mmCIF file of C-alpha atoms and ligand atoms in Angstrom:
data_model
loop_
_atom_site.group_PDB
_atom_site.id
_atom_site.type_symbol
_atom_site.label_atom_id
_atom_site.label_comp_id
_atom_site.label_asym_id
_atom_site.label_seq_id
_atom_site.Cartn_x
_atom_site.Cartn_y
_atom_site.Cartn_z
ATOM 1 C CA MET A 25 0.000 0.000 0.000
ATOM 2 C CA MET A 26 1.288 3.436 -0.887
ATOM 3 C CA HIS A 27 2.112 5.713 2.025
ATOM 4 C CA ALA A 28 0.957 9.318 2.088
ATOM 5 C CA TYR A 29 2.401 12.034 4.306
ATOM 6 C CA PHE A 30 0.866 15.164 5.819
ATOM 7 C CA SER A 31 1.361 17.256 8.952
ATOM 8 C CA ALA A 32 -1.339 19.342 10.632
ATOM 9 C CA ASP A 33 1.224 22.169 10.986
ATOM 10 C CA GLN A 34 0.803 22.670 7.225
ATOM 11 C CA LEU A 35 -2.678 24.108 7.892
ATOM 12 C CA ARG A 36 -1.393 27.065 9.932
ATOM 13 C CA HIS A 37 -0.350 29.297 7.000
ATOM 14 C CA HIS A 38 -3.105 31.378 5.391
ATOM 15 C CA GLY A 39 -1.913 34.092 3.017
ATOM 16 C CA GLN A 40 -5.180 36.087 2.626
ATOM 17 C CA THR A 41 -4.863 38.296 -0.511
ATOM 18 C CA PHE A 42 -2.593 38.958 -3.514
ATOM 19 C CA MET A 43 -2.615 41.499 -6.323
ATOM 20 C CA VAL A 44 -4.264 40.565 -9.624
ATOM 21 C CA ALA A 45 -5.001 43.122 -12.325
ATOM 22 C CA GLY A 46 -4.450 45.941 -9.888
ATOM 23 C CA GLU A 47 -6.704 44.743 -7.121
ATOM 24 C CA ALA A 48 -6.401 42.610 -4.006
ATOM 25 C CA ARG A 49 -8.070 39.224 -4.451
ATOM 26 C CA PRO A 50 -8.300 36.200 -2.128
ATOM 27 C CA ILE A 51 -5.373 33.800 -2.323
ATOM 28 C CA PRO A 52 -6.843 30.457 -3.480
ATOM 29 C CA GLU A 53 -4.027 28.493 -1.829
ATOM 30 C CA VAL A 54 -6.109 27.928 1.317
ATOM 31 C CA PRO A 55 -5.823 25.308 4.103
ATOM 32 C CA GLU A 56 -9.116 23.802 2.917
ATOM 33 C CA ARG A 57 -7.246 22.416 -0.121
ATOM 34 C CA ALA A 58 -5.394 19.975 2.090
ATOM 35 C CA GLU A 59 -8.596 18.839 3.748
ATOM 36 C CA ILE A 60 -10.192 18.180 0.349
ATOM 37 C CA LEU A 61 -7.135 16.283 -0.905
ATOM 38 C CA THR A 62 -7.162 14.229 2.304
ATOM 39 C CA THR A 63 -10.619 12.925 1.412
ATOM 40 C CA ALA A 64 -9.108 11.455 -1.768
ATOM 41 C CA ILE A 65 -6.280 9.872 0.245
ATOM 42 C CA LYS A 66 -8.822 8.238 2.542
ATOM 43 C CA ARG A 67 -10.971 7.064 -0.376
ATOM 44 C CA LEU A 68 -7.873 5.533 -1.951
ATOM 45 C CA GLY A 69 -7.173 3.708 1.323
ATOM 46 C CA LEU A 70 -3.602 5.026 1.476
ATOM 47 C CA ASP A 71 -1.718 4.813 4.755
ATOM 48 C CA LEU A 72 -1.682 8.487 5.863
ATOM 49 C CA ARG A 73 1.242 9.296 8.169
ATOM 50 C CA THR A 74 2.685 12.331 9.928
ATOM 51 C CA PRO A 75 6.259 12.910 8.733
ATOM 52 C CA ASP A 76 9.244 12.654 11.066
ATOM 53 C CA ASP A 77 11.307 15.819 11.545
ATOM 54 C CA PHE A 78 14.387 15.437 9.334
ATOM 55 C CA GLY A 79 15.743 18.836 10.376
ATOM 56 C CA MET A 80 17.170 21.652 8.258
ATOM 57 C CA GLY A 81 19.821 19.642 6.420
ATOM 58 C CA PRO A 82 17.725 18.537 3.426
ATOM 59 C CA ILE A 83 16.215 22.046 3.088
ATOM 60 C CA ALA A 84 19.611 23.752 3.293
ATOM 61 C CA ALA A 85 20.826 21.448 0.500
ATOM 62 C CA ILE A 86 18.546 23.441 -1.849
ATOM 63 C CA HIS A 87 18.006 26.897 -0.330
ATOM 64 C CA ALA A 88 20.451 29.707 0.529
ATOM 65 C CA PRO A 89 21.294 30.325 4.219
ATOM 66 C CA GLU A 90 20.249 34.003 4.134
ATOM 67 C CA TYR A 91 16.899 33.047 2.554
ATOM 68 C CA LEU A 92 16.168 30.438 5.235
ATOM 69 C CA LYS A 93 17.016 33.008 7.909
ATOM 70 C CA PHE A 94 14.768 35.543 6.150
ATOM 71 C CA LEU A 95 11.776 33.194 6.120
ATOM 72 C CA GLN A 96 12.143 32.580 9.850
ATOM 73 C CA THR A 97 12.804 36.139 11.039
ATOM 74 C CA ILE A 98 11.280 38.640 8.588
ATOM 75 C CA HIS A 99 7.812 38.672 10.135
ATOM 76 C CA ALA A 100 9.134 39.872 13.515
ATOM 77 C CA GLU A 101 11.491 42.375 11.834
ATOM 78 C CA TRP A 102 8.668 43.706 9.673
ATOM 79 C CA LYS A 103 6.330 44.174 12.643
ATOM 80 C CA ALA A 104 9.079 45.843 14.684
ATOM 81 C CA VAL A 105 9.290 48.717 12.167
ATOM 82 C CA GLY A 106 5.521 49.194 12.052
ATOM 83 C CA GLY A 107 4.668 46.759 9.304
ATOM 84 C CA SER A 108 1.287 45.012 9.038
ATOM 85 C CA ASP A 109 0.718 41.406 10.069
ATOM 86 C CA LEU A 110 1.653 40.153 6.579
ATOM 87 C CA VAL A 111 5.011 40.691 4.907
ATOM 88 C CA VAL A 112 4.381 41.696 1.262
ATOM 89 C CA PRO A 113 7.032 43.240 -1.006
ATOM 90 C CA GLY A 114 6.580 46.710 -2.436
ATOM 91 C CA ILE A 115 9.874 47.169 -4.287
ATOM 92 C CA HIS A 116 12.245 44.836 -6.158
ATOM 93 C CA PRO A 117 15.920 45.260 -7.142
ATOM 94 C CA PHE A 118 16.847 45.827 -10.819
ATOM 95 C CA ASP A 119 19.497 43.173 -10.299
ATOM 96 C CA ARG A 120 21.035 41.287 -7.377
ATOM 97 C CA LEU A 121 24.539 42.709 -7.618
ATOM 98 C CA GLY A 122 24.461 45.156 -4.698
ATOM 99 C CA PRO A 123 25.040 44.471 -0.996
ATOM 100 C CA TYR A 124 22.507 42.356 0.850
ATOM 101 C CA PRO A 125 19.686 44.676 1.975
ATOM 102 C CA ARG A 126 19.507 45.625 5.654
ATOM 103 C CA SER A 127 15.929 46.913 5.975
ATOM 104 C CA PRO A 128 12.886 44.620 6.192
ATOM 105 C CA ALA A 129 11.408 46.311 3.078
ATOM 106 C CA GLY A 130 14.631 45.663 1.175
ATOM 107 C CA LYS A 131 14.843 42.047 2.299
ATOM 108 C CA ALA A 132 11.215 41.442 1.323
ATOM 109 C CA GLY A 133 11.823 42.799 -2.182
ATOM 110 C CA PHE A 134 15.027 40.770 -2.481
ATOM 111 C CA HIS A 135 13.534 37.430 -1.429
ATOM 112 C CA MET A 136 9.937 37.656 -2.730
ATOM 113 C CA GLY A 137 9.127 37.540 -6.426
ATOM 114 C CA ASP A 138 5.532 38.788 -6.266
ATOM 115 C CA THR A 139 2.665 39.576 -3.877
ATOM 116 C CA SER A 140 1.271 36.034 -3.782
ATOM 117 C CA CYS A 141 3.622 34.718 -1.093
ATOM 118 C CA PRO A 142 2.902 36.875 1.982
ATOM 119 C CA ILE A 143 4.592 35.837 5.208
ATOM 120 C CA SER A 144 2.585 35.690 8.460
ATOM 121 C CA ALA A 145 3.668 34.616 11.937
ATOM 122 C CA THR A 146 2.880 30.981 11.059
ATOM 123 C CA THR A 147 4.137 30.778 7.462
ATOM 124 C CA TRP A 148 7.544 29.339 8.303
ATOM 125 C CA GLN A 149 6.005 26.631 10.486
ATOM 126 C CA SER A 150 3.770 25.484 7.617
ATOM 127 C CA ALA A 151 6.439 25.751 4.920
ATOM 128 C CA TYR A 152 8.884 23.795 7.096
ATOM 129 C CA ALA A 153 6.282 21.088 7.754
ATOM 130 C CA SER A 154 5.421 20.915 4.050
ATOM 131 C CA ALA A 155 9.094 20.329 3.245
ATOM 132 C CA GLN A 156 9.319 17.628 5.925
ATOM 133 C CA THR A 157 6.348 15.913 4.273
ATOM 134 C CA ALA A 158 8.224 15.833 0.955
ATOM 135 C CA ILE A 159 11.408 14.599 2.650
ATOM 136 C CA ALA A 160 9.512 11.800 4.422
ATOM 137 C CA ALA A 161 8.052 10.580 1.115
ATOM 138 C CA ALA A 162 11.455 10.786 -0.593
ATOM 139 C CA CYS A 163 13.143 8.845 2.228
ATOM 140 C CA GLN A 164 10.462 6.171 2.092
ATOM 141 C CA VAL A 165 11.327 5.570 -1.578
ATOM 142 C CA ARG A 166 15.069 6.186 -1.324
ATOM 143 C CA ASP A 167 15.499 3.757 1.545
ATOM 144 C CA GLY A 168 13.744 1.047 -0.445
ATOM 145 C CA ASN A 169 10.713 0.783 1.833
ATOM 146 C CA ALA A 170 8.331 1.470 -1.036
ATOM 147 C CA ARG A 171 8.450 1.933 -4.784
ATOM 148 C CA SER A 172 6.374 5.121 -4.572
ATOM 149 C CA ALA A 173 4.991 7.567 -1.992
ATOM 150 C CA TYR A 174 2.732 10.624 -1.950
ATOM 151 C CA ALA A 175 3.508 13.902 -0.151
ATOM 152 C CA LEU A 176 0.482 16.145 0.488
ATOM 153 C CA CYS A 177 2.569 19.313 0.397
ATOM 154 C CA ARG A 178 0.880 22.591 1.245
ATOM 155 C CA PRO A 179 2.020 25.321 0.871
ATOM 156 C CA PRO A 180 3.328 24.198 -2.535
ATOM 157 C CA GLY A 181 6.912 24.681 -3.691
ATOM 158 C CA HIS A 182 7.665 24.717 -7.410
ATOM 159 C CA HIS A 183 7.736 28.516 -7.848
ATOM 160 C CA ALA A 184 10.328 28.950 -5.073
ATOM 161 C CA SER A 185 13.916 29.269 -6.282
ATOM 162 C CA ARG A 186 17.085 28.948 -4.205
ATOM 163 C CA ASP A 187 16.426 32.300 -2.510
ATOM 164 C CA ILE A 188 13.147 33.751 -3.825
ATOM 165 C CA ALA A 189 9.567 32.935 -2.788
ATOM 166 C CA GLY A 190 6.758 33.339 -5.329
ATOM 167 C CA GLY A 191 3.437 31.979 -6.526
ATOM 168 C CA PHE A 192 2.204 30.774 -3.077
ATOM 169 C CA CYS A 193 5.547 28.898 -2.672
ATOM 170 C CA TYR A 194 8.304 29.270 -0.038
ATOM 171 C CA LEU A 195 10.373 26.067 0.053
ATOM 172 C CA ASN A 196 10.741 24.010 -3.120
ATOM 173 C CA ASN A 197 9.424 20.665 -1.877
ATOM 174 C CA SER A 198 9.924 18.863 -5.206
ATOM 175 C CA ALA A 199 13.539 20.035 -5.463
ATOM 176 C CA ILE A 200 14.215 19.034 -1.859
ATOM 177 C CA ALA A 201 12.733 15.575 -2.532
ATOM 178 C CA ALA A 202 14.850 15.184 -5.688
ATOM 179 C CA GLN A 203 18.020 16.118 -3.812
ATOM 180 C CA GLU A 204 17.195 13.483 -1.182
ATOM 181 C CA LEU A 205 16.777 10.885 -3.936
ATOM 182 C CA ARG A 206 20.175 11.914 -5.348
ATOM 183 C CA LEU A 207 21.802 10.522 -2.192
ATOM 184 C CA LYS A 208 21.023 7.077 -3.625
ATOM 185 C CA TYR A 209 20.272 7.546 -7.319
ATOM 186 C CA ASP A 210 22.708 9.030 -9.882
ATOM 187 C CA ARG A 211 20.076 10.483 -12.212
ATOM 188 C CA VAL A 212 16.789 11.946 -10.986
ATOM 189 C CA ALA A 213 14.089 13.586 -13.111
ATOM 190 C CA ILE A 214 11.508 16.091 -11.877
ATOM 191 C CA LEU A 215 8.408 16.072 -14.071
ATOM 192 C CA ASP A 216 6.089 18.997 -13.328
ATOM 193 C CA VAL A 217 2.482 18.576 -14.504
ATOM 194 C CA ASP A 218 1.110 21.647 -12.682
ATOM 195 C CA LEU A 219 -0.806 24.185 -14.787
ATOM 196 C CA HIS A 220 1.968 26.719 -14.141
ATOM 197 C CA HIS A 221 5.595 26.403 -15.210
ATOM 198 C CA GLY A 222 7.854 25.169 -12.406
ATOM 199 C CA ASN A 223 10.156 28.169 -12.647
ATOM 200 C CA GLY A 224 11.730 27.760 -9.217
ATOM 201 C CA THR A 225 12.616 24.133 -9.875
ATOM 202 C CA GLN A 226 14.014 24.980 -13.316
ATOM 203 C CA HIS A 227 16.166 27.759 -11.826
ATOM 204 C CA ILE A 228 17.557 25.556 -9.041
ATOM 205 C CA PHE A 229 18.785 22.818 -11.387
ATOM 206 C CA TYR A 230 19.413 24.874 -14.534
ATOM 207 C CA ALA A 231 23.186 24.268 -14.641
ATOM 208 C CA ARG A 232 23.099 20.646 -13.455
ATOM 209 C CA ASP A 233 23.121 17.442 -15.492
ATOM 210 C CA ASP A 234 22.265 15.047 -12.631
ATOM 211 C CA VAL A 235 18.689 16.296 -12.153
ATOM 212 C CA MET A 236 16.640 16.674 -15.338
ATOM 213 C CA THR A 237 13.736 19.115 -15.038
ATOM 214 C CA LEU A 238 10.672 18.895 -17.295
ATOM 215 C CA SER A 239 7.480 20.951 -17.118
ATOM 216 C CA ILE A 240 4.156 20.810 -18.976
ATOM 217 C CA HIS A 241 2.147 24.019 -18.486
ATOM 218 C CA ALA A 242 0.097 26.857 -19.948
ATOM 219 C CA ASP A 243 2.182 28.992 -22.334
ATOM 220 C CA PRO A 244 3.990 31.623 -20.196
ATOM 221 C CA ARG A 245 3.549 34.237 -22.941
ATOM 222 C CA ASP A 246 -0.064 34.384 -21.715
ATOM 223 C CA PHE A 247 0.102 33.012 -18.185
ATOM 224 C CA TYR A 248 1.935 33.099 -14.840
ATOM 225 C CA PRO A 249 4.953 32.998 -14.303
ATOM 226 C CA PHE A 250 5.290 35.008 -17.591
ATOM 227 C CA PHE A 251 9.109 35.179 -17.751
ATOM 228 C CA TRP A 252 10.022 31.482 -17.786
ATOM 229 C CA GLY A 253 8.713 28.221 -19.209
ATOM 230 C CA HIS A 254 9.388 28.752 -22.916
ATOM 231 C CA ALA A 255 10.469 25.793 -25.032
ATOM 232 C CA GLU A 256 13.811 27.494 -25.820
ATOM 233 C CA GLU A 257 14.966 27.269 -22.180
ATOM 234 C CA ARG A 258 17.152 24.156 -22.291
ATOM 235 C CA GLY A 259 19.581 24.625 -19.382
ATOM 236 C CA GLN A 260 23.070 26.104 -19.245
ATOM 237 C CA ASP A 261 26.690 24.985 -18.839
ATOM 238 C CA ALA A 262 26.727 21.331 -17.673
ATOM 239 C CA GLY A 263 22.930 21.497 -17.518
ATOM 240 C CA LEU A 264 22.462 22.344 -21.198
ATOM 241 C CA GLY A 265 19.960 19.840 -22.595
ATOM 242 C CA PHE A 266 18.707 18.826 -19.147
ATOM 243 C CA ASN A 267 15.754 21.235 -18.901
ATOM 244 C CA HIS A 268 12.677 20.724 -21.058
ATOM 245 C CA ASN A 269 9.549 22.843 -21.265
ATOM 246 C CA TYR A 270 6.291 21.889 -22.978
ATOM 247 C CA PRO A 271 4.137 25.037 -23.086
ATOM 248 C CA LEU A 272 0.543 24.467 -24.207
ATOM 249 C CA PRO A 273 -1.948 26.996 -25.639
ATOM 250 C CA LEU A 274 -4.562 28.218 -23.161
ATOM 251 C CA GLY A 275 -7.597 25.947 -23.114
ATOM 252 C CA SER A 276 -5.733 22.832 -24.271
ATOM 253 C CA GLY A 277 -7.476 19.639 -23.174
ATOM 254 C CA ASP A 278 -6.554 16.019 -22.519
ATOM 255 C CA ASP A 279 -5.154 15.169 -25.955
ATOM 256 C CA ALA A 280 -2.630 18.020 -26.110
ATOM 257 C CA PHE A 281 -1.563 17.417 -22.520
ATOM 258 C CA LEU A 282 -1.094 13.677 -23.060
ATOM 259 C CA ALA A 283 0.889 14.272 -26.259
ATOM 260 C CA ALA A 284 3.252 16.591 -24.365
ATOM 261 C CA LEU A 285 3.456 14.011 -21.567
ATOM 262 C CA ASP A 286 4.530 11.329 -24.071
ATOM 263 C CA ARG A 287 7.364 13.598 -25.231
ATOM 264 C CA ALA A 288 8.439 14.337 -21.666
ATOM 265 C CA LEU A 289 8.379 10.654 -20.678
ATOM 266 C CA ALA A 290 10.450 9.760 -23.756
ATOM 267 C CA MET A 291 13.008 12.364 -22.631
ATOM 268 C CA ILE A 292 13.105 10.846 -19.124
ATOM 269 C CA ASP A 293 13.715 7.444 -20.727
ATOM 270 C CA HIS A 294 16.469 8.897 -22.921
ATOM 271 C CA PHE A 295 18.057 10.411 -19.781
ATOM 272 C CA SER A 296 17.995 6.930 -18.179
ATOM 273 C CA ALA A 297 16.557 8.370 -14.976
ATOM 274 C CA ASP A 298 16.927 6.141 -11.924
ATOM 275 C CA ALA A 299 14.067 7.795 -10.045
ATOM 276 C CA VAL A 300 11.492 10.504 -10.616
ATOM 277 C CA VAL A 301 9.704 13.218 -8.660
ATOM 278 C CA ILE A 302 6.295 14.204 -9.992
ATOM 279 C CA ALA A 303 5.444 17.826 -9.183
ATOM 280 C CA LEU A 304 1.779 16.927 -9.018
ATOM 281 C CA GLY A 305 -0.228 20.061 -9.588
ATOM 282 C CA LEU A 306 -3.892 19.426 -10.374
ATOM 283 C CA ASP A 307 -4.724 22.954 -11.545
ATOM 284 C CA ALA A 308 -4.620 21.954 -15.226
ATOM 285 C CA SER A 309 -8.162 20.719 -14.466
ATOM 286 C CA SER A 310 -11.016 22.095 -16.553
ATOM 287 C CA ASP A 311 -12.780 22.860 -13.231
ATOM 288 C CA ASP A 312 -9.873 24.699 -11.607
ATOM 289 C CA PRO A 313 -10.536 28.387 -10.823
ATOM 290 C CA PHE A 314 -7.345 29.327 -12.731
ATOM 291 C CA GLY A 315 -8.937 27.975 -15.905
ATOM 292 C CA GLY A 316 -5.737 27.801 -17.977
ATOM 293 C CA LEU A 317 -6.007 24.274 -19.379
ATOM 294 C CA ALA A 318 -8.899 21.827 -19.670
ATOM 295 C CA VAL A 319 -7.801 18.420 -18.380
ATOM 296 C CA THR A 320 -10.699 16.169 -17.305
ATOM 297 C CA PRO A 321 -10.781 13.656 -14.420
ATOM 298 C CA GLY A 322 -10.388 10.948 -17.070
ATOM 299 C CA GLY A 323 -7.377 12.872 -18.367
ATOM 300 C CA PHE A 324 -5.780 12.789 -14.924
ATOM 301 C CA ALA A 325 -6.318 9.019 -14.872
ATOM 302 C CA LYS A 326 -4.448 8.721 -18.189
ATOM 303 C CA ILE A 327 -1.662 10.966 -16.875
ATOM 304 C CA GLY A 328 -1.338 8.719 -13.806
ATOM 305 C CA GLU A 329 -1.355 5.596 -15.972
ATOM 306 C CA LYS A 330 1.374 6.899 -18.301
ATOM 307 C CA ILE A 331 3.571 8.050 -15.414
ATOM 308 C CA GLY A 332 3.097 4.695 -13.691
ATOM 309 C CA GLY A 333 4.102 3.049 -16.960
ATOM 310 C CA ILE A 334 7.700 4.301 -16.804
ATOM 311 C CA ASN A 335 8.078 2.012 -13.794
ATOM 312 C CA LEU A 336 10.628 4.041 -11.806
ATOM 313 C CA PRO A 337 10.866 4.736 -8.078
ATOM 314 C CA THR A 338 8.480 7.699 -7.818
ATOM 315 C CA VAL A 339 7.802 10.447 -5.286
ATOM 316 C CA LEU A 340 4.522 12.275 -5.864
ATOM 317 C CA VAL A 341 4.720 15.823 -4.470
ATOM 318 C CA GLN A 342 1.523 17.866 -4.357
ATOM 319 C CA GLU A 343 1.861 21.301 -5.961
ATOM 320 C CA GLY A 344 -1.120 23.438 -7.091
ATOM 321 C CA GLY A 345 -4.767 22.530 -7.643
ATOM 322 C CA TYR A 346 -7.431 24.751 -6.136
ATOM 323 C CA VAL A 347 -10.882 24.329 -4.654
ATOM 324 C CA SER A 348 -13.343 23.003 -7.238
ATOM 325 C CA ASN A 349 -15.924 20.248 -7.523
ATOM 326 C CA THR A 350 -13.344 17.834 -8.931
ATOM 327 C CA LEU A 351 -10.180 18.616 -6.920
ATOM 328 C CA ALA A 352 -10.424 15.428 -4.820
ATOM 329 C CA GLU A 353 -11.644 13.401 -7.806
ATOM 330 C CA ASN A 354 -8.653 14.440 -9.919
ATOM 331 C CA LEU A 355 -6.201 13.268 -7.259
ATOM 332 C CA PHE A 356 -8.178 10.061 -6.797
ATOM 333 C CA GLN A 357 -8.152 9.365 -10.545
ATOM 334 C CA PHE A 358 -4.436 10.071 -10.901
ATOM 335 C CA ILE A 359 -3.308 7.886 -7.989
ATOM 336 C CA SER A 360 -5.778 5.054 -8.752
ATOM 337 C CA ALA A 361 -4.492 4.765 -12.304
ATOM 338 C CA PHE A 362 -0.866 5.176 -11.211
ATOM 339 C CA GLN A 363 -1.245 2.388 -8.661
ATOM 340 C CA ALA A 364 -3.099 0.081 -11.076
ATOM 341 C CA THR A 365 -0.259 0.447 -13.594
ATOM 342 C CA THR A 366 2.498 -0.137 -11.061
ATOM 343 C CA ALA A 367 0.730 -2.897 -9.101
ATOM 344 C CA GLY A 368 2.851 -5.696 -10.531
ATOM 345 C CA SER A 369 6.181 -3.908 -10.012
ATOM 346 C CA PRO A 370 8.735 -5.203 -7.521
ATOM 347 C CA GLU A 371 8.786 -3.316 -4.221
HETATM 348 ZN ZN1 ZN B 403 -0.131 25.926 -10.434
#
């Protein structure tokens, strides 16, 4: 039976509002998401566990020391100079060549990419717990206890780079899980099926040839994160040829998504990956409030079946996917089909 991981501490963060089209709107990355996804875990009969605390080591293997300090201390610093209860950036540097900023406003602009990742008094606690959930799932697979595991990560992670939060993300759970797998496996692939390009994950591994990053998403010329996710971005230096993007036109449905998935899975095969992390966003759903792509519950079943078909040690890391009538159903369909395909595999 597949194990799933989740910690109640992950429910403590609630970001409230972010700026869209010049106005403050509710952040859809709400604690309720985790409760809805948990209903799918229970329906699947997965063994739901609270993760152990693996400490800061696996997180510090991905994120910069000053960024980890920032996430833990900025809320108190911000309040001490008269800031509100949520840290939100109001200014960003042209480049990152100057000295490290001293003021809370400067630090916020330096370490936050947009307004969608506000930091409250409880944000660090939830982000840390979400990372521990990913680490627990990765260790379960890496240590040979299971062929696959599911991490119900919330807040999500794939928009967070080495030292910048963004897009509801603080710690890059998928990247942290991949780095844990690297302790055993020589070649690890991260396949991101979230509606949005996994720009943080791409940035973290862009110059590396030991972790291949692949992302299927709505075309960034029309959609968040806007600056990254184009097909021309292939990696740099040793990492050239180890980053692959599959942007899809807005409104694309199951067929276009599955065709891109076939190409991505062929690339993972060509890479001879030893293990894979699936950055499992469910917001490509036709029912998702973001409305960028139009994948059906049956489409998520086919995605799960195809990913199960590559028959590699697999860590499923929850990314996006927002409250809709089919959020739980989409996770159920994906994992059911994934498990049915991998049922005969050796443990
Ligand atoms: Zn997303």
